[in-house]
Coordinates of C-alpha atoms and ligand atoms in Angstrom, one line a residue:
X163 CA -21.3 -104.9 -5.4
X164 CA -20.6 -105.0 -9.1
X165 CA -17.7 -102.8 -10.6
X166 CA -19.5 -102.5 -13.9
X167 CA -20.9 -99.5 -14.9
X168 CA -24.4 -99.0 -15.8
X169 CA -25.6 -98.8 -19.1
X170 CA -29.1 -97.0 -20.7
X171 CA -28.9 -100.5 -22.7
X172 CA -28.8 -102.3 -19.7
X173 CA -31.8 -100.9 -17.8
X174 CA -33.6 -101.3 -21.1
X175 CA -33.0 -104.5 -21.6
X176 CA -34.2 -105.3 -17.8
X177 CA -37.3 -103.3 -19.0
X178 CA -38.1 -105.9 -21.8
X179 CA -37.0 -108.9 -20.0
X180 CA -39.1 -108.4 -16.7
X181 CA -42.4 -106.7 -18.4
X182 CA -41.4 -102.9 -17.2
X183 CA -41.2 -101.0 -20.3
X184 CA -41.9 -102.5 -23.9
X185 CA -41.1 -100.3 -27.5
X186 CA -44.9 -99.2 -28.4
X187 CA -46.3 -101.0 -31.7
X188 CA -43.6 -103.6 -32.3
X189 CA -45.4 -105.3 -34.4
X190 CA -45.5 -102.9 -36.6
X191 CA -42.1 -101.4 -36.7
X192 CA -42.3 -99.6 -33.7
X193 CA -43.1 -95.8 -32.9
X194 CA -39.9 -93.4 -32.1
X195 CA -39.9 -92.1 -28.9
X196 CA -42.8 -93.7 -27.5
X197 CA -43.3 -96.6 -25.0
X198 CA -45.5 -98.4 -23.1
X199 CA -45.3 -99.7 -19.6
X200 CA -45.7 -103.9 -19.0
X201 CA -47.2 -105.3 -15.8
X202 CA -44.6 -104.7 -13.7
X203 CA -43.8 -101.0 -14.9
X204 CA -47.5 -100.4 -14.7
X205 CA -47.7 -101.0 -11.2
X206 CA -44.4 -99.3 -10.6
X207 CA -45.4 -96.1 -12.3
X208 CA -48.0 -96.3 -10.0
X209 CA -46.6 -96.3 -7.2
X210 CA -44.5 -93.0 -7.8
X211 CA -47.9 -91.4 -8.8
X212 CA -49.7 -92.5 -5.8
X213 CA -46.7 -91.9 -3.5
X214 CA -46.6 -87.8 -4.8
X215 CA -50.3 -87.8 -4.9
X216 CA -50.6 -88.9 -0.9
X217 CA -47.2 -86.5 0.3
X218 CA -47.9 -83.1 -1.5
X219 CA -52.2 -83.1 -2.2
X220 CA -53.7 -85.8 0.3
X221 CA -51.7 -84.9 3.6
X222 CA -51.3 -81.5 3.2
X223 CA -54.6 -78.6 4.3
X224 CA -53.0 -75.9 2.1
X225 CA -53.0 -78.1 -1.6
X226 CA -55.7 -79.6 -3.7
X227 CA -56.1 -81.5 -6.6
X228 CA -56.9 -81.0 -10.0
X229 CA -58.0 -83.2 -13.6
X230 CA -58.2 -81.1 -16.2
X231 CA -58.5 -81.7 -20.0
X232 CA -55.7 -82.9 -22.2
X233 CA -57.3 -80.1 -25.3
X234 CA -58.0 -77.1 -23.8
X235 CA -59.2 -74.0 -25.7
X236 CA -56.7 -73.2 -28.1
X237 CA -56.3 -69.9 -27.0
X238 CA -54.6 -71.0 -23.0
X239 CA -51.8 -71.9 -25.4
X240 CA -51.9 -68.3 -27.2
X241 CA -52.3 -66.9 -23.7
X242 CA -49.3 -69.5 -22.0
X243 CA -47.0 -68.4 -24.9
X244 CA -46.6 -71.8 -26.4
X245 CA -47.6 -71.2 -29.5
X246 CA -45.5 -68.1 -30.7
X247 CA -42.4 -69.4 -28.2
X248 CA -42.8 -73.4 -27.1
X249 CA -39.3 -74.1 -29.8
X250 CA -36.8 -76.1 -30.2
X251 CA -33.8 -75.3 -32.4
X252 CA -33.5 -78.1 -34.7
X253 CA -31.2 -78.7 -37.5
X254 CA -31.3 -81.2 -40.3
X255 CA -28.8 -83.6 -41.9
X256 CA -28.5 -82.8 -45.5
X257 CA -27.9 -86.5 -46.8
X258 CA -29.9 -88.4 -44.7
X259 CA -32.7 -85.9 -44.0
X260 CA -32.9 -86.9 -39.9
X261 CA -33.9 -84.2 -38.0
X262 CA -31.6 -83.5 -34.7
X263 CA -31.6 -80.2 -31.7
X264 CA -28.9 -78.3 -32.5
X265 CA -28.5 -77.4 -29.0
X266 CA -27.8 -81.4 -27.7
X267 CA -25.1 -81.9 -31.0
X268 CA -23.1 -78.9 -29.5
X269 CA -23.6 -80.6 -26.0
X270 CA -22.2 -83.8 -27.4
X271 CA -19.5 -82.0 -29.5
X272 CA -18.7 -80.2 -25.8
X273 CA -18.7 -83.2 -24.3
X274 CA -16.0 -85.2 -26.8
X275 CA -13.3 -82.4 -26.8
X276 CA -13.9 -81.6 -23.0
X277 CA -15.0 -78.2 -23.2
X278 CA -18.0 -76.1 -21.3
X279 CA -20.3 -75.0 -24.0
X280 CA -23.8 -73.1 -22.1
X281 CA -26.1 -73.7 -25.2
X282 CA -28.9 -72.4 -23.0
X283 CA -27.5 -68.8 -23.5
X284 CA -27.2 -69.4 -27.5
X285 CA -29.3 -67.8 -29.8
X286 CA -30.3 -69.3 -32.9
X287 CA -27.8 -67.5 -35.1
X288 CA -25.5 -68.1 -32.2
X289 CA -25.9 -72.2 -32.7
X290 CA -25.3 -71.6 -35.9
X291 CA -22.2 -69.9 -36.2
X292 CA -20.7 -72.3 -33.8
X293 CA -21.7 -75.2 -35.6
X294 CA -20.2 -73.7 -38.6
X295 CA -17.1 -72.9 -36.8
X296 CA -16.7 -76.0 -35.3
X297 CA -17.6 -77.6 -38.5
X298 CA -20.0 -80.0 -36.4
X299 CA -21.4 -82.8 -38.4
X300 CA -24.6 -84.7 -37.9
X301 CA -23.7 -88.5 -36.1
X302 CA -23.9 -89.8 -39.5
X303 CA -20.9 -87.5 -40.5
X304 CA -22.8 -85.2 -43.2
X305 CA -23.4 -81.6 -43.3
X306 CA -26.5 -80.0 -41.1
X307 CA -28.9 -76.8 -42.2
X308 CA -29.3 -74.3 -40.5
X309 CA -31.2 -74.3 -37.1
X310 CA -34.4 -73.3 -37.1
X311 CA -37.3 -72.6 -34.8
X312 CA -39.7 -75.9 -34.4
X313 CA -43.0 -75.9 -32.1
X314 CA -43.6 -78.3 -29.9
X315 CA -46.9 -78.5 -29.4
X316 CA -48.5 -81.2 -31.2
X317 CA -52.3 -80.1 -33.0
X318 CA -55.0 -82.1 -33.8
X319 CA -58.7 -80.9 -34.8
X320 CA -61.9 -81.0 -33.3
X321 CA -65.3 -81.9 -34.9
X322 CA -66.5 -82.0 -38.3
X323 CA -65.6 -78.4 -39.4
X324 CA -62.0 -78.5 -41.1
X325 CA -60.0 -74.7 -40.7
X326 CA -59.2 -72.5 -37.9
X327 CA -61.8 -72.9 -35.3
X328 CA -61.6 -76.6 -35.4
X329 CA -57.9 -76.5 -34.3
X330 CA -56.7 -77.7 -30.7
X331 CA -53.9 -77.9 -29.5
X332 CA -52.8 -81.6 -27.0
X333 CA -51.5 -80.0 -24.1
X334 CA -47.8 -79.3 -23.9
X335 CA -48.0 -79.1 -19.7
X336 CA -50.5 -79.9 -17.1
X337 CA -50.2 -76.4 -15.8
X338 CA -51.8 -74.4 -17.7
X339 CA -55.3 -76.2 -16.6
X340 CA -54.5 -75.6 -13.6
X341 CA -53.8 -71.5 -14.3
X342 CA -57.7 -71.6 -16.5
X343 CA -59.4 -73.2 -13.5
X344 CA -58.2 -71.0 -10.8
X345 CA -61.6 -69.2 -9.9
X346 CA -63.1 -72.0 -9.8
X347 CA -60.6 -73.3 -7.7
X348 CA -61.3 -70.5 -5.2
X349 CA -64.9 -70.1 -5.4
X350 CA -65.5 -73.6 -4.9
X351 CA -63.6 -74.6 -2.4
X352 CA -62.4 -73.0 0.6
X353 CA -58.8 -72.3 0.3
X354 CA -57.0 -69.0 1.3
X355 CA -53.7 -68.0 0.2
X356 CA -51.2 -69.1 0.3
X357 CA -52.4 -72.6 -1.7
X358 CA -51.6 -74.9 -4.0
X359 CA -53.2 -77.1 -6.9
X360 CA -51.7 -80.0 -8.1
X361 CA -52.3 -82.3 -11.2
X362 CA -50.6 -85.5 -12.4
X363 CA -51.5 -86.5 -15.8
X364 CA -50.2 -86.7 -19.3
X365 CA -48.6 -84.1 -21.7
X366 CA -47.6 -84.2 -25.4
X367 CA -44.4 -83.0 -26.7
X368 CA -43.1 -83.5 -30.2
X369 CA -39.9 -84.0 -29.2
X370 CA -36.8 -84.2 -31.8
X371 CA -34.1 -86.2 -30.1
X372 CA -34.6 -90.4 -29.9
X373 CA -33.0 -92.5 -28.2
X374 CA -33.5 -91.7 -24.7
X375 CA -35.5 -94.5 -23.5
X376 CA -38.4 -92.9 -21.6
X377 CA -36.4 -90.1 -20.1
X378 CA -37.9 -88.2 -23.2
X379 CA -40.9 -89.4 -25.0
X380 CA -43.6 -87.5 -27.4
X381 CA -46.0 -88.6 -24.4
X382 CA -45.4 -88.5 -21.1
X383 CA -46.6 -88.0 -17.7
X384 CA -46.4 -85.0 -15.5
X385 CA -46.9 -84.1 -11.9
X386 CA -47.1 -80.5 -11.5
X387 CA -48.1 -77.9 -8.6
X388 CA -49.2 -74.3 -9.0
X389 CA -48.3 -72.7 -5.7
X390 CA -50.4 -69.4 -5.0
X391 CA -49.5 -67.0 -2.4
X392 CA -49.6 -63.0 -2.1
X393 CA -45.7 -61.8 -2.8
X394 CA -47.0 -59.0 0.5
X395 CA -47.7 -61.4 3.1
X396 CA -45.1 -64.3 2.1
X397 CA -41.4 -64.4 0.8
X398 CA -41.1 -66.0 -2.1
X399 CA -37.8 -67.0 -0.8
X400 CA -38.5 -68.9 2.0
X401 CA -41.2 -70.3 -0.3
X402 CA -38.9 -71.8 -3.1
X403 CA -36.5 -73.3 0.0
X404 CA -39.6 -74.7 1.6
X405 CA -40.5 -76.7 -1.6
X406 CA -37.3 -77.6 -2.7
X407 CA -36.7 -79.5 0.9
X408 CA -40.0 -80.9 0.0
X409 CA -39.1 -82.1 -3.4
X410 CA -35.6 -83.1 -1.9
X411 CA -37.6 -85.4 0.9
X412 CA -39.8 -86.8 -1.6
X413 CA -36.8 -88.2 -3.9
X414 CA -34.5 -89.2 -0.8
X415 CA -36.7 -90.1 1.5
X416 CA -39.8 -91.3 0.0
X417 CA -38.6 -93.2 -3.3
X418 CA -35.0 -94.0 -1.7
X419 CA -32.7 -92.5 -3.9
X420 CA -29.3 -92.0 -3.1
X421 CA -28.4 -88.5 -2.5
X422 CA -25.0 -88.4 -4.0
X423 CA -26.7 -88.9 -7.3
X424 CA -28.6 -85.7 -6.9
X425 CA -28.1 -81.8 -6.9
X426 CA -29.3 -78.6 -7.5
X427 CA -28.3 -76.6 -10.5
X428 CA -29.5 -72.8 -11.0
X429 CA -30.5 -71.4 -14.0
X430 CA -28.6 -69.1 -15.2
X431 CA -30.2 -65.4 -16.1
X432 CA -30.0 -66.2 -19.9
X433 CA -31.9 -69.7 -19.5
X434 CA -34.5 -68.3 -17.2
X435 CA -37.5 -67.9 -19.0
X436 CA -38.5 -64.4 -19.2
X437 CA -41.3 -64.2 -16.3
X438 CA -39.2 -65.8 -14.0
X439 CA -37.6 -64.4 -11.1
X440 CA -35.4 -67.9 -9.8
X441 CA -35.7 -71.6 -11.9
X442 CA -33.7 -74.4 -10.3
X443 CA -33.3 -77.8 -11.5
X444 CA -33.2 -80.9 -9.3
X445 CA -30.9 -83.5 -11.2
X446 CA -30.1 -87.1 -11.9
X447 CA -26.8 -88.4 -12.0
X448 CA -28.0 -90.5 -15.3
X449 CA -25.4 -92.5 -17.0
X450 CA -26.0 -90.4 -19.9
X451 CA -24.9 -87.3 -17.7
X452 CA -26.6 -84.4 -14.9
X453 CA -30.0 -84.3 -16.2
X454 CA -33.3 -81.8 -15.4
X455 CA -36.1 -84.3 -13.0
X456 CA -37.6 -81.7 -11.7
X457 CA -37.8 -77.9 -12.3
X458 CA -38.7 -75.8 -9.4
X459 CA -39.9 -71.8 -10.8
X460 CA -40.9 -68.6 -9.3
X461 CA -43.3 -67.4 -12.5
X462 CA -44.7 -64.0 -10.9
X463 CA -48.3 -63.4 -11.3
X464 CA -47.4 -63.8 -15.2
X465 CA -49.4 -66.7 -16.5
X466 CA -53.0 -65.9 -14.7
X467 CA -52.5 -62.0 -15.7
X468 CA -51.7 -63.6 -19.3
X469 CA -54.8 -65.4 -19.3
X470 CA -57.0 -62.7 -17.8
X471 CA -55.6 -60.3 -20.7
X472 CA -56.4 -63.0 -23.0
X473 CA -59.7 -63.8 -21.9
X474 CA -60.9 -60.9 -20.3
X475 CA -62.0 -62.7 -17.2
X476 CA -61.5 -61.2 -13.8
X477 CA -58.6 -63.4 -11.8
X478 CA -57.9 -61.6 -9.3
X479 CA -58.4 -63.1 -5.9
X480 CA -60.0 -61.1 -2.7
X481 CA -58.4 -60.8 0.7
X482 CA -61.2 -60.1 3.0
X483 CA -59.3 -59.4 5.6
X484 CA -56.9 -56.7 3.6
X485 CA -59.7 -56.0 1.7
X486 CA -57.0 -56.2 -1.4
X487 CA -58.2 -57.7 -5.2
X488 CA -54.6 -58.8 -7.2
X489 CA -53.3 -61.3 -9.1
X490 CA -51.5 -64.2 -6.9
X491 CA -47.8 -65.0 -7.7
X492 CA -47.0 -68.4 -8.2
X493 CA -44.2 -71.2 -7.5
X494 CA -44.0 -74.3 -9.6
X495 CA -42.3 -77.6 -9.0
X496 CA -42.7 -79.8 -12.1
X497 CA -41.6 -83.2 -12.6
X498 CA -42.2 -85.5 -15.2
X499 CA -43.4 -89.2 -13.5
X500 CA -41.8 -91.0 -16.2
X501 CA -38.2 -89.6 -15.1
X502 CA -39.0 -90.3 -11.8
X503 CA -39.6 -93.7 -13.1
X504 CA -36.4 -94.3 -15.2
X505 CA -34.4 -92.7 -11.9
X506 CA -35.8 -95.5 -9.7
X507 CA -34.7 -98.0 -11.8
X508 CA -30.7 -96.8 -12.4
X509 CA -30.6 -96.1 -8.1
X510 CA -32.3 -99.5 -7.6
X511 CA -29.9 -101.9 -9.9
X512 CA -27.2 -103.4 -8.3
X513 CA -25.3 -106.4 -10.1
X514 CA -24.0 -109.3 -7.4
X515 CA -21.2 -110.5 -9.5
X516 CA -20.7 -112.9 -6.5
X517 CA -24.1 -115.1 -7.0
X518 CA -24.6 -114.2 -10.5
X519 CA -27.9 -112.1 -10.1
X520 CA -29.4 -108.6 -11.0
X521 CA -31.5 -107.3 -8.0
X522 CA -33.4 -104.4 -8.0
X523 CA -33.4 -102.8 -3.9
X524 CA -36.7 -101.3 -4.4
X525 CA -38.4 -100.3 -1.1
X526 CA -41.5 -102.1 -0.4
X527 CA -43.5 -99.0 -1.5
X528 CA -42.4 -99.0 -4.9
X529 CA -41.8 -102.9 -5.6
X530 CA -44.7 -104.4 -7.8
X531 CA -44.6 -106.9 -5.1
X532 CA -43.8 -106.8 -1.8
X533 CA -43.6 -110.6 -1.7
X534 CA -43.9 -113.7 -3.7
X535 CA -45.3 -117.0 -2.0
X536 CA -44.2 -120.2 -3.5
X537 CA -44.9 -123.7 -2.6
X538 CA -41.5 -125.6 -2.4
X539 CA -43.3 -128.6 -4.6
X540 CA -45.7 -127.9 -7.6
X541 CA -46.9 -132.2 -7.3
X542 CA -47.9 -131.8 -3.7
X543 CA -51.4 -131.0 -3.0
X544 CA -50.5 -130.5 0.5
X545 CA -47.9 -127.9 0.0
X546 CA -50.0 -126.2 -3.0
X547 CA -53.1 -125.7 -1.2
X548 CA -51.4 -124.6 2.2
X549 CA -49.5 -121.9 0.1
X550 CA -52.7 -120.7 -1.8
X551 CA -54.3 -120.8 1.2
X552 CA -51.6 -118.1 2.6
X553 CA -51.0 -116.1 -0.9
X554 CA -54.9 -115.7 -0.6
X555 CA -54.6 -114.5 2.6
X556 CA -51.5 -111.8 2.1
X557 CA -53.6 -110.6 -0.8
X558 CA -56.2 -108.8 1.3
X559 CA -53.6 -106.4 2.4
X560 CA -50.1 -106.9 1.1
X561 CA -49.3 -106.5 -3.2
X562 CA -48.0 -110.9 -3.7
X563 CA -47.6 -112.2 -6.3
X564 CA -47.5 -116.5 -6.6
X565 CA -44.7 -118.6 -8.5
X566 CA -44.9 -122.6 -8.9
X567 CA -42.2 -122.9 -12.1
X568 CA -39.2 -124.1 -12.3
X569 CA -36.8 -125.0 -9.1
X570 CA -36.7 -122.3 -6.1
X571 CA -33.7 -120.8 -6.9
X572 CA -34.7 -119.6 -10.4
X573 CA -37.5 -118.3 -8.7
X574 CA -35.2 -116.3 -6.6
X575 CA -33.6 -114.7 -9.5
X576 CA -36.7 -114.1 -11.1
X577 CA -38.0 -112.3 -8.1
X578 CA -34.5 -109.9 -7.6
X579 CA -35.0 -108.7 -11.4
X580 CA -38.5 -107.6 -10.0
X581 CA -37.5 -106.2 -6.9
X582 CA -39.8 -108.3 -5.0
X583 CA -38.0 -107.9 -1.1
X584 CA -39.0 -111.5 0.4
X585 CA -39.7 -114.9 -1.2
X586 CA -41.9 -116.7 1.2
X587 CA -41.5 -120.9 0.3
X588 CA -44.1 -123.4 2.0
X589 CA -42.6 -126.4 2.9
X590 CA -43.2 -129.8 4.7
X591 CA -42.2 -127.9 8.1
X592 CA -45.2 -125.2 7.4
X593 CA -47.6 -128.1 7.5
X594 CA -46.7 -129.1 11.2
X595 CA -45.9 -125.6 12.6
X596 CA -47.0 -122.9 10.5
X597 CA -44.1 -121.6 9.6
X598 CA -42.4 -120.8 6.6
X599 CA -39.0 -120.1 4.4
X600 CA -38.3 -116.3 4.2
X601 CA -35.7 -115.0 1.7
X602 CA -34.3 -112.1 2.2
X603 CA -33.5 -110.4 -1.2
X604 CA -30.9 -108.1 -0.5
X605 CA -28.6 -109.9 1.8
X606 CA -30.1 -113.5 0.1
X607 CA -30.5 -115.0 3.7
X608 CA -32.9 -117.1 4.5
X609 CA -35.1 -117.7 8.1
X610 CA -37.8 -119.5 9.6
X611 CA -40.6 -117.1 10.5
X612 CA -44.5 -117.6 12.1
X613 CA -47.2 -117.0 9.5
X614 CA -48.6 -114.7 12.3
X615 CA -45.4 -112.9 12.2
X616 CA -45.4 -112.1 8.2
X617 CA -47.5 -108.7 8.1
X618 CA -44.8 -107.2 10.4
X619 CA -41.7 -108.5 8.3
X620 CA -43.5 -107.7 5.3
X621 CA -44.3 -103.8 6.1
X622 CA -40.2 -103.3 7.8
X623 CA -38.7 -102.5 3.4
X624 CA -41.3 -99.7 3.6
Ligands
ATP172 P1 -36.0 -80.7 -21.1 O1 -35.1 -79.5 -21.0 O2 -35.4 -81.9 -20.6 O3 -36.7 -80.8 -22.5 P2 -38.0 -79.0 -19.9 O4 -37.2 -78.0 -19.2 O5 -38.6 -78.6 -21.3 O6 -37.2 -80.4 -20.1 P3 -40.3 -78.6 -18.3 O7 -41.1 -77.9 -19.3 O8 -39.7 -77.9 -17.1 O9 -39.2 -79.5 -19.0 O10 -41.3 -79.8 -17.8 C1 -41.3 -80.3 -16.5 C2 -40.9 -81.7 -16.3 O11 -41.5 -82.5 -17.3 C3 -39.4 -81.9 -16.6 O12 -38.6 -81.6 -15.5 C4 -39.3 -83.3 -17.0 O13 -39.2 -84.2 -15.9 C5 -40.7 -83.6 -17.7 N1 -40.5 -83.7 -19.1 C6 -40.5 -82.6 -20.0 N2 -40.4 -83.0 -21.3 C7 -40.5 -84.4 -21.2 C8 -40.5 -85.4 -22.2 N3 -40.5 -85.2 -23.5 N4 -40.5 -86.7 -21.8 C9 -40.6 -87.0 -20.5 N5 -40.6 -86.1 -19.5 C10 -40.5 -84.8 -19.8

């Protein structure tokens, strides 16, 4: 195990190298905070998706899924409270014009001198005297403004008619479709409280601060579950410690991670948003600090009773059997995929100073390839053809992927970079007894296994 510490620069640099993560529109000079996911990071990001999809909508009776709209009507975002409150305090440098949150320069301020600064409990004049007090430059050293309220939301218009009606907003959260559909939900589908609705798909932030990789981007991907229930029947309690086990499973268990690079952290009263009665965080040990994965909220009955005010639709939801109409409360875990994502890479790296590689212990779930078949000659027709032969056959039920380049022990390294768990060579051996070369990426070890035998080696890094 390496004694070197993990960089963001490193990971990204992996990113590039291996096809996980490129910067969008290179070729043009890029795009700040936005990225775009290579072969390998496609398939990766897929995984996490499918893995939260199959654990909290497909094997559970009391949740169901959801793909609403990325531009909703404008007014969910009136009724949500994005539009009057979805800010950001942002200040500007005065030289160079770069636009920073005033809230992450006291952090970093905090930070350098050692100090506990809560800038969640700040207000804007509050950020304001303290950067003045503190005389807090911008990181290019010049003077900032004053911090000021910025929405996040990004708009964009809708058909040919310019003005107010044409106006949409790109959705800030998956949620809120969720929150507009719920009588449909209900009347379409047999569900009884207490119930859930889950949605994975992307949101759109215009976000200030750069420069953190995709942990924040202007687009991203979210995975997020409105849990209904009826505050008289069940305690909201036991409901938050039932889903934070389940989000706790679903990191440790599921994707691997290691649990000494996670915890909880409570939100204080101050952060809490106004509707809620209890947020927690469930944090990453990033090199770049304890930061939010996934935020776990008890939000009342407030954002359907918004919406029916709004809109004037009935939400209430019947109880035949107390015979009671009333707004459900709700409990909301919501991660962002992309996090997820970026987490699975820093737990997964692991430098081996001793033979000079990078390997990524990915779990067979979550490797892009569970194992790459090489023949040991690319000149030998025999060896080429048997090994297609068995690379064909893996493919019907395993994710392989073939390699021919180079000598086999650059295909080894290439392989640990991708996190593919075994390297399976064909050989002259394999043409008299079907069996072949297994390498072992962790421990590098190699063995002689049956081609029969490969399914059940294959599925044991699940
Ligand atoms: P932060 O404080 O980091 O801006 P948040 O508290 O605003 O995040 P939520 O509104 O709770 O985030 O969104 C739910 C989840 O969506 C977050 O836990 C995070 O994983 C993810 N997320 C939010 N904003 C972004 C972003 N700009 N890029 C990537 N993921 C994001």
């Amino acid at each position: 195990m390496s004694e070197t510490t993990l960089t963001l620069d490193t990971i990204i640099s992996l990113c590039k190298r291996r096809g996980f993560v490129y910067p969008t529109s290179t070729i043009y000079g890029g795009l700040a905070n936005s990225y775009d996911y290579g072969p390998l990071g496609t398939e990766l990001l897929r995984s996490i998706k499918n893995l939260w999809w199959r654990e909290f909508i497909t094997k559970r009776t009391d949740m169901v899924g959801l793909d609403s709209q990325i531009m909703l009507h404008p007014q969910t975002w009136v009724a949500s409270g994005h539009v009057g409150a979805f800010n950001d305090p942002l200040v500007e440098d005065k030289v160079t014009h770069k636009r920073y949150r005033a809230d992450h320069l006291i952090e970093a301020w905090a930070e350098k001198k050692g100090q506990e600064v809560e800038t969640a409990n700040m207000s804007l004049a509050d950020m304001a005297n303290f950067i003045v007090d503190q005389k807090i430059k911008s990181p290019d050293g010049n003077e900032l403004t004053e911090p000021k309220a910025f929405n996040l939301l990004f708009e964009t218009a809708i058909g040919a008619v310019s003005g107010e009606k044409a106006k949409v907003y790109l959705r800030g959260e998956t949620a809120q479709g969720i929150f507009s559909d719920f009588k449909h939900v209900v009347d379409s589908t047999r569900m009884k409280l207490p119930f859930g609705v889950g949605q994975v798909g992307k949101s759109f932030r215009n976000e200030v601060t750069t420069g953190q990789f995709v942990f924040r981007t202007f687009e991203f991907e979210q995975a997020e579950i409105e849990y209904f229930f009826d505050p008289e029947t069940t305690s909201w309690e036991q409901l938050m410690e039932d889903w934070k086990t389940a989000m706790w499973s679903f990191v440790t268990k599921t994707l691997g991670i290691k649990e000494e690079n996670l915890r909880w952290r409570k939100h204080s009263d101050k952060e809490r948003s106004h509707y809620s009665k209890d947020t927690y965080d469930l944090e990453y040990h990033f090199p770049f600090g304890w930061k939010e994965l996934w935020g776990i909220a008890y939000r009342t009955d407030y954002d359907l009773k918004q919406h029916q005010n709004l809109s004037g639709e009935n939400l209430e939801y019947f109880d035949p059997q107390t015979n009671r109409h009333f707004i459900p409360h709700v409990i909301e875990p919501a991660v962002g995929v992309n996090r997820l994502f970026l987490m699975v890479l820093f737990d997964a790296y692991r430098e081996d100073t001793e033979r000079g590689r990078v390997v990524l212990e990915l779990n067979s779930r979550l490797a892009p390839y569970e194992a790459a078949v090489f023949p040991l000659l690319k000149n030998k027709p025999e060896l080429v053809e048997k090994a297609d032969q068995l690379f064909k056959d893996l493919l019907n039920d395993f994710k392989v992927t073939w390699d021919d380049r180079g000598n086999i022990g650059k295909r080894y390294l290439y392989q640990d970079e991708a996190g593919t768990p075994f390297c399976i060579t064909v050989d002259f051996q394999t043409l008299e007894d079907n069996t072949v070369t297994v390498r072992d990426r962790d421990t590098a070890e190699q063995v002689r296994v049956a081609i029969s035998e490969l399914p059940s080696m294959l599925r044991s890094k699940q």
